[in-house]
Every structure is written in structure tokens, then in C-alpha cells.
Amino acid sequence: MNNATSRWGACNGAVGPAFSDSCAVRGDDANCDGILNGGCQCIAGQGNAPCSQNPNASLCNSQGQCVPCQQSSDCSLVSGGRTFCDRGRCILPPFCGDGIVNGAEVCDGGGVRSTDLGSCNPECSGVYQRKSIRITATDYGTNLGGISGADADCVREFGAGWKALLVGGGRRATVTPFAGDGQQDWVIHKYTHYFNAREQLVWRTDDIALLAVSAGRAQTLFSPLFVAETAFSPLAWSGYNNDWTTQPDTSTSGTCLGWTSAEIQRNLSVTMISAGAFTVSDPQQFVLTTTCGTTSQRLLCVEQ
């Protein structure tokens, strides 16, 4: 110091090697050991490629560690087609029929395509279920208090979880004939076995949630919806046409203003079906018409 001695004095402001390299800067060797990005599994912000060999830790996080995926895009570089992120693991995308329940699948029947009750449906979204269709013991006029009032009538007769097999006033079975598209508040479901009061199988739905329809065409029911007490009695209110499209709520034939009118008017009428409905050989029994407020008929109710 001050050239009075040859000894070194204290070093001020020295910067020594860091404890570890940065995992956020490519090529960093802050600990001066000659190993770039030493201890880093990956470089944050530089992609997931270094993690792509491990489907259980395919995401490079902000600390430069390979961690479980958070979304399917984190699996894009994993080999073997395992491009679907399922609870942190990169797996094969959900494929209904591979015998493995994965992703959003509820079940998977493998190569078996059974339509038996309890079997996995073709969408792997659930199993074929059993439901019932019943006709009320009570007759009702055309002013049902709307669809909600008709549903309430079904609940009164059969209990909670039953709804009326009606359309109009906000309930719709299909927009396109026999297609089952654009359904609103609809009561028939896909992949379901429906039974009548005699425990006979009425219809087993496929991917079209309509009765007596398959592959976009009308079919004949396996068994009647309900039992005829006489030639045409009882009858049940409907509101649908032969192709399941909805009769207008206001027209010369329809649903009596969405099941809210019992006023006898010449320009308002309503449709109903007989026990022989849904027969290809005798379609005239499908849709019958009467004037609003002139008669009372029954309701078909469907278990939900």
C-alpha cells in the first residue's frame, strides 16, 4: 500500500463464481466450472425439446426443470403420438374403442360394440341405460300451463325426474326431419333402452335421440308406446309431425300456443298420437288433429 510493501491488500468489489448457472440464459456458466447451464434440465423460455423424452415431465418450467404437462400443447414433442395431457401425463389422445379409459372418456368397450344395457356406448361417454315411458291415467286439456306445466303433471303421476313427451313452447326434438339436430329441452336421450308399462322394449336409441328413427329414417317401434284400451283410445298430446319436427305454436295446426290455450278458435288446432303411433305401415295413426279446447287427452311421460 502506497508502495511501502509488496504485500497485496484487501480486494474490494471482487465477484466470485456464482453458486449455480442460470437456467434462463442459454450458455450461462455463472459458476465458472466450464459446463454451460450446468444442473439445468432445460432452458426456461427455450421450448420443451429437452423434456420431450419423458412423457411424465414434458414441460420446461421457469426454473429450468422438466415438470408434468399442464395442457396438451406441452406434449407436442413427445414421441409415440402421446399428444394428450391427462393429469400431468402425456398419453395417446382419447380413442373410443382402444379398451383404455383415458381423457374425457367415461368408459371404453374396446372392440366390443354391444348395445346391451350396461355396455359402453360408441362415444365412450357412458353406458346404455334403461328408462321408462308411461301414459298418464289422467286426461288433460290443451292449456297445460306450457311445457313446464306438462312436466309437473308427469311428476305428479310418476314422481321426480319425469318429463312430458311433447314439443312446442320451447321444447324441440329436431330441426331437420329425422335428424335429432337443434334439440332444446328434449326428453329422449341417446344410447338408451326405453320400456313401456308392460316392460316391453319400445326402442333403443343410437346416436339419434329420437324414437323410431335410425340412420336418419323412420323405423317401426319394437313395441307400442302404450296400450290401446279401444281402437284409438287413449290418445296422447304430441305437437310433433311424423318426422319429429315441431308443429307451429301459432297456425292452423300446432300446439295451442305452446300448450297454453284452451280457447276454441277456428285457427288453432293441436296434434296427438294414438297407441298405434310410430308405425311405418300405418303412418296416419301417428299424427291426429283436433281443435284446441274441445277435448282432453293424456300425456306421455318419459323417465329422465
PDB file of C-alpha atoms in Angstrom:
ATOM      1  CA  MET A   1       0.000   0.000   0.000  1.00  0.00           C
ATOM      2  CA  ASN A   2       1.419   3.355  -1.107  1.00  0.00           C
ATOM      3  CA  ASN A   3       4.371   1.360  -2.463  1.00  0.00           C
ATOM      4  CA  ALA A   4       5.546   0.769   1.093  1.00  0.00           C
ATOM      5  CA  THR A   5       5.263  -3.038   0.864  1.00  0.00           C
ATOM      6  CA  SER A   6       4.983  -5.782  -1.713  1.00  0.00           C
ATOM      7  CA  ARG A   7       2.104  -7.481   0.061  1.00  0.00           C
ATOM      8  CA  TRP A   8      -1.377  -7.403  -1.570  1.00  0.00           C
ATOM      9  CA  GLY A   9      -4.018  -5.517   0.266  1.00  0.00           C
ATOM     10  CA  ALA A  10      -7.680  -6.500   0.674  1.00  0.00           C
ATOM     11  CA  CYS A  11      -9.613  -6.975  -2.594  1.00  0.00           C
ATOM     12  CA  ASN A  12     -12.584  -4.724  -2.748  1.00  0.00           C
ATOM     13  CA  GLY A  13     -15.619  -5.350  -5.046  1.00  0.00           C
ATOM     14  CA  ALA A  14     -14.456  -8.783  -6.193  1.00  0.00           C
ATOM     15  CA  VAL A  15     -17.038 -11.022  -7.874  1.00  0.00           C
ATOM     16  CA  GLY A  16     -16.513 -14.742  -7.479  1.00  0.00           C
ATOM     17  CA  PRO A  17     -18.215 -17.644  -9.227  1.00  0.00           C
ATOM     18  CA  ALA A  18     -21.947 -17.956  -8.666  1.00  0.00           C
ATOM     19  CA  PHE A  19     -23.353 -20.907  -6.766  1.00  0.00           C
ATOM     20  CA  SER A  20     -25.080 -22.237  -9.900  1.00  0.00           C
ATOM     21  CA  ASP A  21     -25.599 -21.472 -13.551  1.00  0.00           C
ATOM     22  CA  SER A  22     -28.718 -19.675 -14.749  1.00  0.00           C
ATOM     23  CA  CYS A  23     -31.396 -21.885 -16.295  1.00  0.00           C
ATOM     24  CA  ALA A  24     -32.981 -18.917 -18.044  1.00  0.00           C
ATOM     25  CA  VAL A  25     -29.972 -17.841 -20.153  1.00  0.00           C
ATOM     26  CA  ARG A  26     -28.675 -20.214 -22.791  1.00  0.00           C
ATOM     27  CA  GLY A  27     -24.911 -20.872 -22.471  1.00  0.00           C
ATOM     28  CA  ASP A  28     -24.618 -19.434 -18.972  1.00  0.00           C
ATOM     29  CA  ASP A  29     -21.635 -20.606 -16.868  1.00  0.00           C
ATOM     30  CA  ALA A  30     -22.031 -18.387 -13.843  1.00  0.00           C
ATOM     31  CA  ASN A  31     -20.347 -20.940 -11.543  1.00  0.00           C
ATOM     32  CA  CYS A  32     -17.283 -20.995 -13.831  1.00  0.00           C
ATOM     33  CA  ASP A  33     -16.966 -24.765 -13.920  1.00  0.00           C
ATOM     34  CA  GLY A  34     -16.780 -24.908 -17.691  1.00  0.00           C
ATOM     35  CA  ILE A  35     -20.153 -26.606 -18.006  1.00  0.00           C
ATOM     36  CA  LEU A  36     -22.722 -24.405 -19.703  1.00  0.00           C
ATOM     37  CA  ASN A  37     -26.081 -24.320 -17.924  1.00  0.00           C
ATOM     38  CA  GLY A  38     -24.829 -26.929 -15.510  1.00  0.00           C
ATOM     39  CA  GLY A  39     -27.557 -28.523 -13.404  1.00  0.00           C
ATOM     40  CA  CYS A  40     -30.319 -27.339 -15.728  1.00  0.00           C
ATOM     41  CA  GLN A  41     -32.691 -29.884 -17.200  1.00  0.00           C
ATOM     42  CA  CYS A  42     -33.797 -27.336 -19.771  1.00  0.00           C
ATOM     43  CA  ILE A  43     -33.572 -23.614 -20.512  1.00  0.00           C
ATOM     44  CA  ALA A  44     -36.632 -21.631 -19.475  1.00  0.00           C
ATOM     45  CA  GLY A  45     -38.329 -19.964 -22.395  1.00  0.00           C
ATOM     46  CA  GLN A  46     -36.408 -22.005 -24.960  1.00  0.00           C
ATOM     47  CA  GLY A  47     -39.028 -24.705 -25.563  1.00  0.00           C
ATOM     48  CA  ASN A  48     -39.758 -28.173 -24.264  1.00  0.00           C
ATOM     49  CA  ALA A  49     -37.455 -30.200 -26.507  1.00  0.00           C
ATOM     50  CA  PRO A  50     -35.043 -31.235 -23.695  1.00  0.00           C
ATOM     51  CA  CYS A  51     -38.039 -32.621 -21.776  1.00  0.00           C
ATOM     52  CA  SER A  52     -39.655 -34.443 -24.681  1.00  0.00           C
ATOM     53  CA  GLN A  53     -38.160 -37.828 -23.784  1.00  0.00           C
ATOM     54  CA  ASN A  54     -40.178 -38.064 -20.593  1.00  0.00           C
ATOM     55  CA  PRO A  55     -43.980 -38.190 -21.085  1.00  0.00           C
ATOM     56  CA  ASN A  56     -44.403 -37.726 -17.329  1.00  0.00           C
ATOM     57  CA  ALA A  57     -42.374 -34.468 -17.283  1.00  0.00           C
ATOM     58  CA  SER A  58     -42.590 -32.876 -20.695  1.00  0.00           C
ATOM     59  CA  LEU A  59     -42.866 -29.184 -19.737  1.00  0.00           C
ATOM     60  CA  CYS A  60     -39.864 -26.915 -19.146  1.00  0.00           C
ATOM     61  CA  ASN A  61     -40.825 -24.527 -16.354  1.00  0.00           C
ATOM     62  CA  SER A  62     -39.447 -21.112 -15.401  1.00  0.00           C
ATOM     63  CA  GLN A  63     -36.772 -22.707 -13.160  1.00  0.00           C
ATOM     64  CA  GLY A  64     -35.413 -24.877 -15.963  1.00  0.00           C
ATOM     65  CA  GLN A  65     -36.923 -28.081 -14.664  1.00  0.00           C
ATOM     66  CA  CYS A  66     -38.860 -30.698 -16.588  1.00  0.00           C
ATOM     67  CA  VAL A  67     -42.246 -30.971 -14.891  1.00  0.00           C
ATOM     68  CA  PRO A  68     -45.628 -32.603 -15.665  1.00  0.00           C
ATOM     69  CA  CYS A  69     -47.612 -31.151 -18.561  1.00  0.00           C
ATOM     70  CA  GLN A  70     -50.361 -28.633 -17.926  1.00  0.00           C
ATOM     71  CA  GLN A  71     -52.025 -28.674 -21.337  1.00  0.00           C
ATOM     72  CA  SER A  72     -51.896 -30.849 -24.434  1.00  0.00           C
ATOM     73  CA  SER A  73     -49.586 -28.442 -26.271  1.00  0.00           C
ATOM     74  CA  ASP A  74     -46.906 -29.320 -23.699  1.00  0.00           C
ATOM     75  CA  CYS A  75     -46.906 -32.830 -25.195  1.00  0.00           C
ATOM     76  CA  SER A  76     -46.411 -31.832 -28.830  1.00  0.00           C
ATOM     77  CA  LEU A  77     -42.775 -33.043 -28.956  1.00  0.00           C
ATOM     78  CA  VAL A  78     -43.239 -36.303 -27.073  1.00  0.00           C
ATOM     79  CA  SER A  79     -42.714 -39.324 -29.323  1.00  0.00           C
ATOM     80  CA  GLY A  80     -45.169 -42.124 -29.960  1.00  0.00           C
ATOM     81  CA  GLY A  81     -48.164 -39.900 -30.582  1.00  0.00           C
ATOM     82  CA  ARG A  82     -48.670 -39.217 -26.867  1.00  0.00           C
ATOM     83  CA  THR A  83     -50.000 -35.740 -27.533  1.00  0.00           C
ATOM     84  CA  PHE A  84     -52.830 -35.581 -24.973  1.00  0.00           C
ATOM     85  CA  CYS A  85     -52.162 -34.157 -21.496  1.00  0.00           C
ATOM     86  CA  ASP A  86     -54.062 -36.136 -18.882  1.00  0.00           C
ATOM     87  CA  ARG A  87     -53.433 -35.129 -15.251  1.00  0.00           C
ATOM     88  CA  GLY A  88     -49.807 -34.242 -15.923  1.00  0.00           C
ATOM     89  CA  ARG A  89     -49.033 -37.211 -18.163  1.00  0.00           C
ATOM     90  CA  CYS A  90     -48.687 -37.185 -21.934  1.00  0.00           C
ATOM     91  CA  ILE A  91     -50.793 -40.049 -23.269  1.00  0.00           C
ATOM     92  CA  LEU A  92     -52.363 -41.115 -26.514  1.00  0.00           C
ATOM     93  CA  PRO A  93     -55.397 -38.966 -27.382  1.00  0.00           C
ATOM     94  CA  PRO A  94     -58.741 -40.399 -26.243  1.00  0.00           C
ATOM     95  CA  PHE A  95     -59.741 -43.053 -28.719  1.00  0.00           C
ATOM     96  CA  CYS A  96     -63.024 -44.738 -28.038  1.00  0.00           C
ATOM     97  CA  GLY A  97     -62.573 -48.406 -28.778  1.00  0.00           C
ATOM     98  CA  ASP A  98     -58.985 -48.894 -27.687  1.00  0.00           C
ATOM     99  CA  GLY A  99     -60.075 -50.554 -24.454  1.00  0.00           C
ATOM    100  CA  ILE A 100     -58.452 -47.846 -22.327  1.00  0.00           C
ATOM    101  CA  VAL A 101     -60.387 -45.242 -20.381  1.00  0.00           C
ATOM    102  CA  ASN A 102     -58.461 -42.026 -20.940  1.00  0.00           C
ATOM    103  CA  GLY A 103     -59.038 -38.317 -21.338  1.00  0.00           C
ATOM    104  CA  ALA A 104     -62.703 -37.388 -21.137  1.00  0.00           C
ATOM    105  CA  GLU A 105     -63.877 -40.969 -21.634  1.00  0.00           C
ATOM    106  CA  VAL A 106     -66.244 -42.423 -19.060  1.00  0.00           C
ATOM    107  CA  CYS A 107     -65.859 -45.979 -20.302  1.00  0.00           C
ATOM    108  CA  ASP A 108     -64.308 -47.895 -23.186  1.00  0.00           C
ATOM    109  CA  GLY A 109     -65.672 -51.118 -24.565  1.00  0.00           C
ATOM    110  CA  GLY A 110     -62.638 -51.896 -26.672  1.00  0.00           C
ATOM    111  CA  GLY A 111     -63.513 -53.717 -29.843  1.00  0.00           C
ATOM    112  CA  VAL A 112     -66.839 -54.879 -28.433  1.00  0.00           C
ATOM    113  CA  ARG A 113     -69.773 -52.932 -29.843  1.00  0.00           C
ATOM    114  CA  SER A 114     -72.537 -54.337 -27.682  1.00  0.00           C
ATOM    115  CA  THR A 115     -75.791 -52.410 -27.304  1.00  0.00           C
ATOM    116  CA  ASP A 116     -76.807 -54.354 -24.199  1.00  0.00           C
ATOM    117  CA  LEU A 117     -77.767 -52.498 -21.052  1.00  0.00           C
ATOM    118  CA  GLY A 118     -74.657 -51.508 -19.149  1.00  0.00           C
ATOM    119  CA  SER A 119     -72.408 -51.707 -22.191  1.00  0.00           C
ATOM    120  CA  CYS A 120     -70.236 -48.742 -23.084  1.00  0.00           C
ATOM    121  CA  ASN A 121     -71.813 -46.628 -25.799  1.00  0.00           C
ATOM    122  CA  PRO A 122     -69.976 -45.898 -29.074  1.00  0.00           C
ATOM    123  CA  GLU A 123     -68.924 -42.443 -27.852  1.00  0.00           C
ATOM    124  CA  CYS A 124     -67.418 -43.778 -24.601  1.00  0.00           C
ATOM    125  CA  SER A 125     -69.447 -41.085 -22.847  1.00  0.00           C
ATOM    126  CA  GLY A 126     -71.421 -43.545 -20.721  1.00  0.00           C
ATOM    127  CA  VAL A 127     -73.245 -46.848 -20.808  1.00  0.00           C
ATOM    128  CA  TYR A 128     -76.561 -47.904 -22.304  1.00  0.00           C
ATOM    129  CA  GLN A 129     -79.232 -47.143 -19.719  1.00  0.00           C
ATOM    130  CA  ARG A 130     -82.766 -48.332 -19.117  1.00  0.00           C
ATOM    131  CA  LYS A 131     -85.601 -45.765 -18.963  1.00  0.00           C
ATOM    132  CA  SER A 132     -89.391 -45.991 -18.983  1.00  0.00           C
ATOM    133  CA  ILE A 133     -92.189 -44.308 -20.925  1.00  0.00           C
ATOM    134  CA  ARG A 134     -95.649 -44.199 -19.361  1.00  0.00           C
ATOM    135  CA  ILE A 135     -99.014 -42.691 -20.253  1.00  0.00           C
ATOM    136  CA  THR A 136    -100.884 -40.759 -17.605  1.00  0.00           C
ATOM    137  CA  ALA A 137    -104.082 -42.049 -16.073  1.00  0.00           C
ATOM    138  CA  THR A 138    -105.483 -38.516 -16.148  1.00  0.00           C
ATOM    139  CA  ASP A 139    -106.766 -36.629 -19.188  1.00  0.00           C
ATOM    140  CA  TYR A 140    -105.571 -33.051 -19.642  1.00  0.00           C
ATOM    141  CA  GLY A 141    -106.848 -30.154 -21.720  1.00  0.00           C
ATOM    142  CA  THR A 142    -104.719 -28.190 -24.151  1.00  0.00           C
ATOM    143  CA  ASN A 143    -103.890 -25.477 -21.623  1.00  0.00           C
ATOM    144  CA  LEU A 144    -101.227 -27.359 -19.717  1.00  0.00           C
ATOM    145  CA  GLY A 145     -99.519 -24.270 -18.405  1.00  0.00           C
ATOM    146  CA  GLY A 146     -96.837 -24.654 -21.047  1.00  0.00           C
ATOM    147  CA  ILE A 147     -94.174 -27.336 -21.151  1.00  0.00           C
ATOM    148  CA  SER A 148     -93.276 -26.771 -17.504  1.00  0.00           C
ATOM    149  CA  GLY A 149     -96.883 -27.397 -16.530  1.00  0.00           C
ATOM    150  CA  ALA A 150     -96.941 -30.630 -18.531  1.00  0.00           C
ATOM    151  CA  ASP A 151     -93.708 -31.755 -16.852  1.00  0.00           C
ATOM    152  CA  ALA A 152     -95.269 -31.015 -13.478  1.00  0.00           C
ATOM    153  CA  ASP A 153     -98.228 -33.228 -14.400  1.00  0.00           C
ATOM    154  CA  CYS A 154     -95.806 -36.070 -15.174  1.00  0.00           C
ATOM    155  CA  VAL A 155     -94.065 -35.549 -11.839  1.00  0.00           C
ATOM    156  CA  ARG A 156     -97.395 -35.689 -10.015  1.00  0.00           C
ATOM    157  CA  GLU A 157     -98.261 -39.023 -11.613  1.00  0.00           C
ATOM    158  CA  PHE A 158     -94.858 -40.739 -11.730  1.00  0.00           C
ATOM    159  CA  GLY A 159     -92.538 -38.866  -9.376  1.00  0.00           C
ATOM    160  CA  ALA A 160     -89.456 -36.692  -9.667  1.00  0.00           C
ATOM    161  CA  GLY A 161     -87.368 -36.992 -12.800  1.00  0.00           C
ATOM    162  CA  TRP A 162     -90.180 -37.435 -15.338  1.00  0.00           C
ATOM    163  CA  LYS A 163     -90.949 -35.101 -18.235  1.00  0.00           C
ATOM    164  CA  ALA A 164     -93.626 -34.854 -20.897  1.00  0.00           C
ATOM    165  CA  LEU A 165     -93.040 -36.236 -24.381  1.00  0.00           C
ATOM    166  CA  LEU A 166     -94.215 -33.023 -26.015  1.00  0.00           C
ATOM    167  CA  VAL A 167     -92.769 -30.401 -28.327  1.00  0.00           C
ATOM    168  CA  GLY A 168     -93.665 -26.752 -28.730  1.00  0.00           C
ATOM    169  CA  GLY A 169     -93.367 -23.868 -26.327  1.00  0.00           C
ATOM    170  CA  GLY A 170     -89.578 -24.159 -26.050  1.00  0.00           C
ATOM    171  CA  ARG A 171     -89.150 -27.940 -26.333  1.00  0.00           C
ATOM    172  CA  ARG A 172     -87.851 -29.265 -29.635  1.00  0.00           C
ATOM    173  CA  ALA A 173     -86.949 -32.743 -30.882  1.00  0.00           C
ATOM    174  CA  THR A 174     -85.318 -31.813 -34.172  1.00  0.00           C
ATOM    175  CA  VAL A 175     -84.959 -29.077 -36.766  1.00  0.00           C
ATOM    176  CA  THR A 176     -84.209 -31.346 -39.692  1.00  0.00           C
ATOM    177  CA  PRO A 177     -86.609 -34.241 -40.268  1.00  0.00           C
ATOM    178  CA  PHE A 178     -85.435 -37.412 -38.514  1.00  0.00           C
ATOM    179  CA  ALA A 179     -82.023 -35.881 -37.691  1.00  0.00           C
ATOM    180  CA  GLY A 180     -82.317 -35.040 -33.992  1.00  0.00           C
ATOM    181  CA  ASP A 181     -80.443 -31.761 -34.510  1.00  0.00           C
ATOM    182  CA  GLY A 182     -81.069 -28.468 -32.722  1.00  0.00           C
ATOM    183  CA  GLN A 183     -82.759 -30.176 -29.785  1.00  0.00           C
ATOM    184  CA  GLN A 184     -83.969 -27.997 -26.931  1.00  0.00           C
ATOM    185  CA  ASP A 185     -85.007 -29.297 -23.509  1.00  0.00           C
ATOM    186  CA  TRP A 186     -85.547 -32.657 -25.169  1.00  0.00           C
ATOM    187  CA  VAL A 187     -86.568 -35.706 -23.133  1.00  0.00           C
ATOM    188  CA  ILE A 188     -85.306 -38.628 -25.225  1.00  0.00           C
ATOM    189  CA  HIS A 189     -81.605 -39.404 -24.871  1.00  0.00           C
ATOM    190  CA  LYS A 190     -79.016 -41.186 -26.977  1.00  0.00           C
ATOM    191  CA  TYR A 191     -77.955 -44.772 -26.271  1.00  0.00           C
ATOM    192  CA  THR A 192     -80.925 -45.580 -24.062  1.00  0.00           C
ATOM    193  CA  HIS A 193     -83.342 -48.514 -23.869  1.00  0.00           C
ATOM    194  CA  TYR A 194     -86.946 -47.349 -23.421  1.00  0.00           C
ATOM    195  CA  PHE A 195     -89.587 -49.684 -21.982  1.00  0.00           C
ATOM    196  CA  ASN A 196     -93.380 -49.359 -21.835  1.00  0.00           C
ATOM    197  CA  ALA A 197     -95.695 -50.129 -18.904  1.00  0.00           C
ATOM    198  CA  ARG A 198     -95.650 -53.832 -19.837  1.00  0.00           C
ATOM    199  CA  GLU A 199     -91.839 -53.821 -19.541  1.00  0.00           C
ATOM    200  CA  GLN A 200     -91.529 -54.348 -23.282  1.00  0.00           C
ATOM    201  CA  LEU A 201     -88.630 -52.748 -25.111  1.00  0.00           C
ATOM    202  CA  VAL A 202     -90.119 -49.897 -27.119  1.00  0.00           C
ATOM    203  CA  TRP A 203     -86.954 -48.557 -28.730  1.00  0.00           C
ATOM    204  CA  ARG A 204     -83.213 -48.466 -28.268  1.00  0.00           C
ATOM    205  CA  THR A 205     -81.775 -45.128 -29.375  1.00  0.00           C
ATOM    206  CA  ASP A 206     -78.449 -44.815 -31.151  1.00  0.00           C
ATOM    207  CA  ASP A 207     -76.674 -41.536 -31.903  1.00  0.00           C
ATOM    208  CA  ILE A 208     -80.055 -40.010 -32.834  1.00  0.00           C
ATOM    209  CA  ALA A 209     -82.112 -39.205 -29.739  1.00  0.00           C
ATOM    210  CA  LEU A 210     -85.483 -39.884 -31.324  1.00  0.00           C
ATOM    211  CA  LEU A 211     -87.917 -42.776 -31.117  1.00  0.00           C
ATOM    212  CA  ALA A 212     -88.444 -44.998 -34.156  1.00  0.00           C
ATOM    213  CA  VAL A 213     -85.580 -43.324 -36.039  1.00  0.00           C
ATOM    214  CA  SER A 214     -82.285 -44.829 -37.144  1.00  0.00           C
ATOM    215  CA  ALA A 215     -79.786 -43.726 -39.774  1.00  0.00           C
ATOM    216  CA  GLY A 216     -81.923 -40.660 -40.446  1.00  0.00           C
ATOM    217  CA  ARG A 217     -85.008 -42.617 -41.435  1.00  0.00           C
ATOM    218  CA  ALA A 218     -88.281 -43.624 -39.848  1.00  0.00           C
ATOM    219  CA  GLN A 219     -88.433 -47.133 -38.408  1.00  0.00           C
ATOM    220  CA  THR A 220     -91.075 -49.228 -36.686  1.00  0.00           C
ATOM    221  CA  LEU A 221     -91.051 -49.398 -32.900  1.00  0.00           C
ATOM    222  CA  PHE A 222     -90.265 -52.758 -31.344  1.00  0.00           C
ATOM    223  CA  SER A 223     -93.335 -52.473 -29.099  1.00  0.00           C
ATOM    224  CA  PRO A 224     -96.158 -49.923 -28.671  1.00  0.00           C
ATOM    225  CA  LEU A 225     -95.520 -46.829 -26.592  1.00  0.00           C
ATOM    226  CA  PHE A 226     -98.689 -47.510 -24.646  1.00  0.00           C
ATOM    227  CA  VAL A 227    -101.578 -49.948 -24.663  1.00  0.00           C
ATOM    228  CA  ALA A 228    -104.751 -49.172 -26.577  1.00  0.00           C
ATOM    229  CA  GLU A 229    -107.860 -49.505 -24.452  1.00  0.00           C
ATOM    230  CA  THR A 230    -110.107 -49.286 -27.518  1.00  0.00           C
ATOM    231  CA  ALA A 231    -109.380 -48.865 -31.212  1.00  0.00           C
ATOM    232  CA  PHE A 232    -107.978 -45.336 -30.861  1.00  0.00           C
ATOM    233  CA  SER A 233    -108.152 -44.675 -27.152  1.00  0.00           C
ATOM    234  CA  PRO A 234    -106.380 -43.344 -25.236  1.00  0.00           C
ATOM    235  CA  LEU A 235    -104.743 -40.626 -27.273  1.00  0.00           C
ATOM    236  CA  ALA A 236    -101.777 -38.536 -26.158  1.00  0.00           C
ATOM    237  CA  TRP A 237    -100.908 -34.922 -26.901  1.00  0.00           C
ATOM    238  CA  SER A 238     -97.810 -34.563 -29.059  1.00  0.00           C
ATOM    239  CA  GLY A 239     -97.133 -31.395 -31.075  1.00  0.00           C
ATOM    240  CA  TYR A 240     -94.717 -33.175 -33.427  1.00  0.00           C
ATOM    241  CA  ASN A 241     -95.095 -34.172 -37.036  1.00  0.00           C
ATOM    242  CA  ASN A 242     -94.441 -37.619 -38.481  1.00  0.00           C
ATOM    243  CA  ASP A 243     -90.769 -36.646 -38.926  1.00  0.00           C
ATOM    244  CA  TRP A 244     -90.450 -35.274 -35.347  1.00  0.00           C
ATOM    245  CA  THR A 245     -90.319 -31.645 -36.440  1.00  0.00           C
ATOM    246  CA  THR A 246     -92.448 -29.290 -34.351  1.00  0.00           C
ATOM    247  CA  GLN A 247     -95.877 -28.111 -35.297  1.00  0.00           C
ATOM    248  CA  PRO A 248     -96.083 -24.295 -35.149  1.00  0.00           C
ATOM    249  CA  ASP A 249     -97.155 -22.741 -31.875  1.00  0.00           C
ATOM    250  CA  THR A 250     -99.449 -20.449 -33.850  1.00  0.00           C
ATOM    251  CA  SER A 251    -101.031 -21.780 -37.022  1.00  0.00           C
ATOM    252  CA  THR A 252    -103.928 -23.757 -38.328  1.00  0.00           C
ATOM    253  CA  SER A 253    -102.313 -26.827 -36.829  1.00  0.00           C
ATOM    254  CA  GLY A 254     -99.949 -26.776 -33.925  1.00  0.00           C
ATOM    255  CA  THR A 255     -99.588 -26.830 -30.175  1.00  0.00           C
ATOM    256  CA  CYS A 256    -102.332 -24.496 -28.965  1.00  0.00           C
ATOM    257  CA  LEU A 257     -99.917 -21.624 -28.412  1.00  0.00           C
ATOM    258  CA  GLY A 258     -97.289 -23.822 -26.813  1.00  0.00           C
ATOM    259  CA  TRP A 259     -99.786 -25.683 -24.615  1.00  0.00           C
ATOM    260  CA  THR A 260    -101.152 -22.513 -23.047  1.00  0.00           C
ATOM    261  CA  SER A 261    -104.502 -22.121 -24.815  1.00  0.00           C
ATOM    262  CA  ALA A 262    -107.804 -23.873 -24.285  1.00  0.00           C
ATOM    263  CA  GLU A 263    -109.757 -21.269 -26.214  1.00  0.00           C
ATOM    264  CA  ILE A 264    -111.764 -22.710 -29.070  1.00  0.00           C
ATOM    265  CA  GLN A 265    -110.686 -20.841 -32.184  1.00  0.00           C
ATOM    266  CA  ARG A 266    -111.017 -21.841 -35.773  1.00  0.00           C
ATOM    267  CA  ASN A 267    -107.377 -21.046 -36.498  1.00  0.00           C
ATOM    268  CA  LEU A 268    -105.886 -23.009 -33.596  1.00  0.00           C
ATOM    269  CA  SER A 269    -105.591 -26.759 -33.513  1.00  0.00           C
ATOM    270  CA  VAL A 270    -103.391 -29.360 -31.854  1.00  0.00           C
ATOM    271  CA  THR A 271    -101.821 -32.712 -32.675  1.00  0.00           C
ATOM    272  CA  MET A 272    -101.909 -36.008 -30.795  1.00  0.00           C
ATOM    273  CA  ILE A 273    -100.928 -39.624 -31.358  1.00  0.00           C
ATOM    274  CA  SER A 274    -102.628 -42.959 -30.843  1.00  0.00           C
ATOM    275  CA  ALA A 275    -101.384 -46.198 -29.343  1.00  0.00           C
ATOM    276  CA  GLY A 276    -100.526 -47.312 -32.868  1.00  0.00           C
ATOM    277  CA  ALA A 277     -98.143 -44.414 -33.425  1.00  0.00           C
ATOM    278  CA  PHE A 278     -94.679 -44.718 -34.976  1.00  0.00           C
ATOM    279  CA  THR A 279     -95.592 -47.433 -37.426  1.00  0.00           C
ATOM    280  CA  VAL A 280     -94.160 -47.217 -40.904  1.00  0.00           C
ATOM    281  CA  SER A 281     -97.010 -49.256 -42.334  1.00  0.00           C
ATOM    282  CA  ASP A 282     -99.764 -47.103 -40.842  1.00  0.00           C
ATOM    283  CA  PRO A 283     -98.433 -43.530 -40.524  1.00  0.00           C
ATOM    284  CA  GLN A 284    -101.887 -41.939 -40.376  1.00  0.00           C
ATOM    285  CA  GLN A 285    -102.115 -43.128 -36.780  1.00  0.00           C
ATOM    286  CA  PHE A 286     -99.056 -41.061 -35.940  1.00  0.00           C
ATOM    287  CA  VAL A 287    -100.486 -37.539 -36.103  1.00  0.00           C
ATOM    288  CA  LEU A 288    -104.118 -36.746 -35.451  1.00  0.00           C
ATOM    289  CA  THR A 289    -105.535 -33.245 -35.210  1.00  0.00           C
ATOM    290  CA  THR A 290    -108.285 -31.643 -33.189  1.00  0.00           C
ATOM    291  CA  THR A 291    -109.272 -28.107 -32.203  1.00  0.00           C
ATOM    292  CA  CYS A 292    -107.820 -26.531 -29.087  1.00  0.00           C
ATOM    293  CA  GLY A 293    -110.063 -26.590 -26.065  1.00  0.00           C
ATOM    294  CA  THR A 294    -112.521 -29.141 -27.456  1.00  0.00           C
ATOM    295  CA  THR A 295    -111.166 -32.300 -25.811  1.00  0.00           C
ATOM    296  CA  SER A 296    -108.892 -33.664 -23.144  1.00  0.00           C
ATOM    297  CA  GLN A 297    -106.226 -36.291 -23.758  1.00  0.00           C
ATOM    298  CA  ARG A 298    -103.420 -37.921 -21.845  1.00  0.00           C
ATOM    299  CA  LEU A 299     -99.719 -37.205 -21.629  1.00  0.00           C
ATOM    300  CA  LEU A 300     -96.822 -39.463 -22.420  1.00  0.00           C
ATOM    301  CA  CYS A 301     -94.156 -39.119 -19.755  1.00  0.00           C
ATOM    302  CA  VAL A 302     -90.507 -40.108 -20.027  1.00  0.00           C
ATOM    303  CA  GLU A 303     -88.188 -41.045 -17.207  1.00  0.00           C
ATOM    304  CA  GLN A 304     -85.076 -38.878 -17.215  1.00  0.00           C
TER     305      GLN A 304
END
